[in-house]
Short mmCIF file of N, CA and C in Angstrom, two decimals:
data_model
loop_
_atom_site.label_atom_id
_atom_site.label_comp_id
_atom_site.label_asym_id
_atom_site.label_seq_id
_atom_site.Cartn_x
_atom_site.Cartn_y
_atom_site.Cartn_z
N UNK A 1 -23.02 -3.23 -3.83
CA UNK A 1 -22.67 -1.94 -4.38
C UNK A 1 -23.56 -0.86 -3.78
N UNK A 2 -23.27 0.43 -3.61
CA UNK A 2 -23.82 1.36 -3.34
C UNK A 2 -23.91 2.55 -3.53
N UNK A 3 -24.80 3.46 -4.47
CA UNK A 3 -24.44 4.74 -5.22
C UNK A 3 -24.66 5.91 -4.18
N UNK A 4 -23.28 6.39 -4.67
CA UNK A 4 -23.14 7.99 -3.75
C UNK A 4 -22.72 9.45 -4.61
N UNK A 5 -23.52 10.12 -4.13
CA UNK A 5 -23.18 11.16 -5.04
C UNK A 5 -22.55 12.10 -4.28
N UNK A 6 -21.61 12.58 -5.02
CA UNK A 6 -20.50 13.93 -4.52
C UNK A 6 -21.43 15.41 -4.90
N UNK A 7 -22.03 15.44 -3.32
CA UNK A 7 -23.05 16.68 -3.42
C UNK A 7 -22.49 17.78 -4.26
N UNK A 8 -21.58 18.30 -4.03
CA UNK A 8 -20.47 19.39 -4.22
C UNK A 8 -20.24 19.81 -5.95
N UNK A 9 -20.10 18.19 -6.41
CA UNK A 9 -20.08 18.20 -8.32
C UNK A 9 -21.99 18.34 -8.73
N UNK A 10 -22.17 17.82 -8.21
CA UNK A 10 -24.13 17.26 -8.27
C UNK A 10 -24.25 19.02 -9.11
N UNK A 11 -24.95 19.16 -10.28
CA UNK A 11 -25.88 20.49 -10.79
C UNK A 11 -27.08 20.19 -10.77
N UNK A 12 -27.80 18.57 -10.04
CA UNK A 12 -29.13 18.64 -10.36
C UNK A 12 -29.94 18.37 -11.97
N UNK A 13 -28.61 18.64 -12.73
CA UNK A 13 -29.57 18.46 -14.47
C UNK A 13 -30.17 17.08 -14.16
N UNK A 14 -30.93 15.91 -13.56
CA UNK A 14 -31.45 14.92 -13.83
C UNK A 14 -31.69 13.83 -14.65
N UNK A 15 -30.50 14.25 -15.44
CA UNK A 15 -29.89 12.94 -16.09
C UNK A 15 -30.23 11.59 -15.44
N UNK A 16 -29.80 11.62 -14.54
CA UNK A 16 -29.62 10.35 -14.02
C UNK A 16 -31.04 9.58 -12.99
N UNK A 17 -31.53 10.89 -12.73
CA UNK A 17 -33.01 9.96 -12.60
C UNK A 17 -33.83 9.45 -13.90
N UNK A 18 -33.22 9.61 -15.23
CA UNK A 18 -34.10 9.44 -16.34
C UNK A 18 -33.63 8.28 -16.64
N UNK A 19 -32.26 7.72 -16.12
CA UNK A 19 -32.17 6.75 -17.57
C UNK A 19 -31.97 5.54 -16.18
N UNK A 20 -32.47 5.70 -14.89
CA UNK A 20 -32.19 4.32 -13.88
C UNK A 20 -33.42 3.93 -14.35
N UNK A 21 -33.09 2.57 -14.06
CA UNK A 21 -34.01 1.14 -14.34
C UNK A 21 -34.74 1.04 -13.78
N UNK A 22 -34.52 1.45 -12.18
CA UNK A 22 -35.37 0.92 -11.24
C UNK A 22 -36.04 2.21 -10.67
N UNK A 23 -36.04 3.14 -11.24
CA UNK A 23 -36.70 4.08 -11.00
C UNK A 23 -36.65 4.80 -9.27
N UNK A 24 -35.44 4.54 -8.75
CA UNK A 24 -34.90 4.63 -7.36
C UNK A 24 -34.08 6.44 -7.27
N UNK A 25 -33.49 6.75 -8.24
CA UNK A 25 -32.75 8.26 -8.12
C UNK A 25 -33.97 9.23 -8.26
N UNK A 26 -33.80 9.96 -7.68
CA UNK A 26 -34.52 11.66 -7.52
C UNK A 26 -33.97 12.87 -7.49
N UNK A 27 -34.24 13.77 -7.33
CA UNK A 27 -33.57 15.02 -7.25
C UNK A 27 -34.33 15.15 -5.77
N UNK A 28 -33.19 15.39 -5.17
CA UNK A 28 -33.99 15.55 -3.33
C UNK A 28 -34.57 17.24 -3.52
N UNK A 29 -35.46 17.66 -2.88
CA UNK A 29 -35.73 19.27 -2.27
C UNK A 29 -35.74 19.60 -1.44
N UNK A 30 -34.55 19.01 -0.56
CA UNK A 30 -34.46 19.52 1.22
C UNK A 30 -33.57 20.40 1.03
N UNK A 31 -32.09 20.13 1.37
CA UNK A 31 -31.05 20.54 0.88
C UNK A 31 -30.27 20.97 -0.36
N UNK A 32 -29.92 22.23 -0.40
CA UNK A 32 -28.82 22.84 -1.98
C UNK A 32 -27.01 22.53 -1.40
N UNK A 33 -26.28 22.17 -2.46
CA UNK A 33 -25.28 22.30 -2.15
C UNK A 33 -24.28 23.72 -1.79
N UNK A 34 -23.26 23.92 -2.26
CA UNK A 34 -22.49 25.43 -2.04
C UNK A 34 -23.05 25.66 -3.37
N UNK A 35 -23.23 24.93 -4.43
CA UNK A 35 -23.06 25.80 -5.64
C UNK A 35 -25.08 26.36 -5.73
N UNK A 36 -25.53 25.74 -4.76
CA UNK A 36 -27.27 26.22 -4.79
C UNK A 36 -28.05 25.54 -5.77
N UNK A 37 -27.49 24.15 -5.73
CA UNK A 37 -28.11 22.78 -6.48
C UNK A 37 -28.85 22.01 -5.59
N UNK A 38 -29.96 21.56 -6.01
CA UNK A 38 -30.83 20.35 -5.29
C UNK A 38 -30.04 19.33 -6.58
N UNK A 39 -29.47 18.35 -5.10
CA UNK A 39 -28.95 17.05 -5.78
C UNK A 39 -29.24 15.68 -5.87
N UNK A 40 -28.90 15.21 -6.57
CA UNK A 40 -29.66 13.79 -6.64
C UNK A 40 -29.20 12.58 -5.31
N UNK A 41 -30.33 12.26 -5.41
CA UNK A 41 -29.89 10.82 -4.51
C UNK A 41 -30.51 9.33 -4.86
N UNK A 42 -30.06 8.24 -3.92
CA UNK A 42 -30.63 7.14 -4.10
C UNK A 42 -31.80 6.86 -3.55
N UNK A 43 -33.09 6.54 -3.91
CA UNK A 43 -34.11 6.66 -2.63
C UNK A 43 -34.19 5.15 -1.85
N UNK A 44 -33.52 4.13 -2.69
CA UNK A 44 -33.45 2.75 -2.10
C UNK A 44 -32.05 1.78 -2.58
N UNK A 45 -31.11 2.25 -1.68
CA UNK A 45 -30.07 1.44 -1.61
C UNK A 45 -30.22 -0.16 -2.13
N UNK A 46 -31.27 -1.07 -1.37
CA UNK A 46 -31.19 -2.23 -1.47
C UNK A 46 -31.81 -2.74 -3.05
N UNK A 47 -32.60 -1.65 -3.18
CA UNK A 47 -33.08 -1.87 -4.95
C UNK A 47 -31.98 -1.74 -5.92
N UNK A 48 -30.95 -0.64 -5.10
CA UNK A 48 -30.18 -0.69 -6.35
C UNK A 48 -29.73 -1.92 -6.64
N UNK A 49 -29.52 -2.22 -8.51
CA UNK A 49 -28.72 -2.96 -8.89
C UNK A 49 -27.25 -3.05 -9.37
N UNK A 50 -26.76 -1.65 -9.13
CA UNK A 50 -25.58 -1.12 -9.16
C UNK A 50 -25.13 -1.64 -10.92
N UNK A 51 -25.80 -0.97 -12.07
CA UNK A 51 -25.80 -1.01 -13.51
C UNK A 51 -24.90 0.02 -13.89
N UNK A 52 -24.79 1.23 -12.66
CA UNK A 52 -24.19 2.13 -12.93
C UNK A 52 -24.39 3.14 -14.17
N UNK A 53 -25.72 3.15 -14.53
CA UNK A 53 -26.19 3.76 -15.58
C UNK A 53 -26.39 5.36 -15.17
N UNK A 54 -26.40 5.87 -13.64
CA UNK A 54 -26.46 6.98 -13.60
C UNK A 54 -25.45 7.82 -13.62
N UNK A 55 -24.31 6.52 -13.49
CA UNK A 55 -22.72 7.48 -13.24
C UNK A 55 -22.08 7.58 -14.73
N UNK A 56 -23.09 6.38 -15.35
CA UNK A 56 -22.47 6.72 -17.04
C UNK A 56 -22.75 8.29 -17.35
N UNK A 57 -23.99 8.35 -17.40
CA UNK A 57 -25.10 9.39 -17.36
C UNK A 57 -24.23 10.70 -17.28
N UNK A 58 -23.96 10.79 -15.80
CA UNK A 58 -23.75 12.42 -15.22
C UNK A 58 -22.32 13.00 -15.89
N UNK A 59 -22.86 14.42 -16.37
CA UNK A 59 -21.66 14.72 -17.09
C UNK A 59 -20.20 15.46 -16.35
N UNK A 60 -20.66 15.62 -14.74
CA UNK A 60 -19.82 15.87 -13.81
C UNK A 60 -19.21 15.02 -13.10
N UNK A 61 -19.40 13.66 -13.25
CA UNK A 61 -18.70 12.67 -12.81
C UNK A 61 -19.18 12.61 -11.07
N UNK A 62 -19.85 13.02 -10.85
CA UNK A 62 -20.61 13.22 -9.44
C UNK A 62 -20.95 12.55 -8.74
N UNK A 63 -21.57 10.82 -9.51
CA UNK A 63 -21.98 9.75 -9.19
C UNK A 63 -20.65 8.83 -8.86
N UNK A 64 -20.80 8.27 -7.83
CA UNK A 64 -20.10 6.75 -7.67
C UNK A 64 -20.12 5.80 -7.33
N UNK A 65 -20.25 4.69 -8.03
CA UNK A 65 -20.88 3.21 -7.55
C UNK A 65 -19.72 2.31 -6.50
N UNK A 66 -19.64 1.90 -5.37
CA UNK A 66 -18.89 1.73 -4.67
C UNK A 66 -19.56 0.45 -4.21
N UNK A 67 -18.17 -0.60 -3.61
CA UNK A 67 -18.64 -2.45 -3.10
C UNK A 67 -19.14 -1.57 -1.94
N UNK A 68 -19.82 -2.81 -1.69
CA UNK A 68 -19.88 -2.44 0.32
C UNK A 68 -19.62 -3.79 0.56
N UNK A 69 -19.33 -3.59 1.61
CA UNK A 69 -18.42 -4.79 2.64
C UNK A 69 -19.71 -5.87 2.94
N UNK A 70 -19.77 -6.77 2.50
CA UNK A 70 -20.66 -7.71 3.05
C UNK A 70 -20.38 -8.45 4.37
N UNK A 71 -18.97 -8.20 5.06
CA UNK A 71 -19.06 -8.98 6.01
C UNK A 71 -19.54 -7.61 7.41
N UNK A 72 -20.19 -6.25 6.63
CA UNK A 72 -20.44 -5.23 7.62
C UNK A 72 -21.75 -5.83 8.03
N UNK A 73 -22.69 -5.05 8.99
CA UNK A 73 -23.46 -5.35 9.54
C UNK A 73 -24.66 -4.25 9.83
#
């Protein structure tokens, strides 16, 4: 599994770095989206456990937990 967030919905409220397990989501400070949000990201793919607790979380639906192809490379 692999969490991606839809920069575009993202407002940044940080929901979702509060309630992950593994303490892996952040609010990045490089980049703002169009709407002039610093948005969240994953900081370690392979930690995730894909619980999907951040996409419960976000009230914009912004987050999405997606398979990844194990036979990729």
């Amino acid at each position: 599994m692999k969490m991606n967030v839809i920069a575009e919905r993202c407002k940044g409220c940080g929901l979702c770095v509060s309630v992950c397990p593994k303490k892996i989501v952040k609010l990045q400070t490089e980049h703002r989206n169009s709407r002039g949000h610093f948005t969240a990201i994953c900081t370690d793919q392979n930690a995730c456990i894909s619980c999907a607790m951040c996409a419960t979380m976000c009230p914009d639906c912004a987050i999405v937990i997606e398979k990844m192809d194990v036979n990729k490379e």
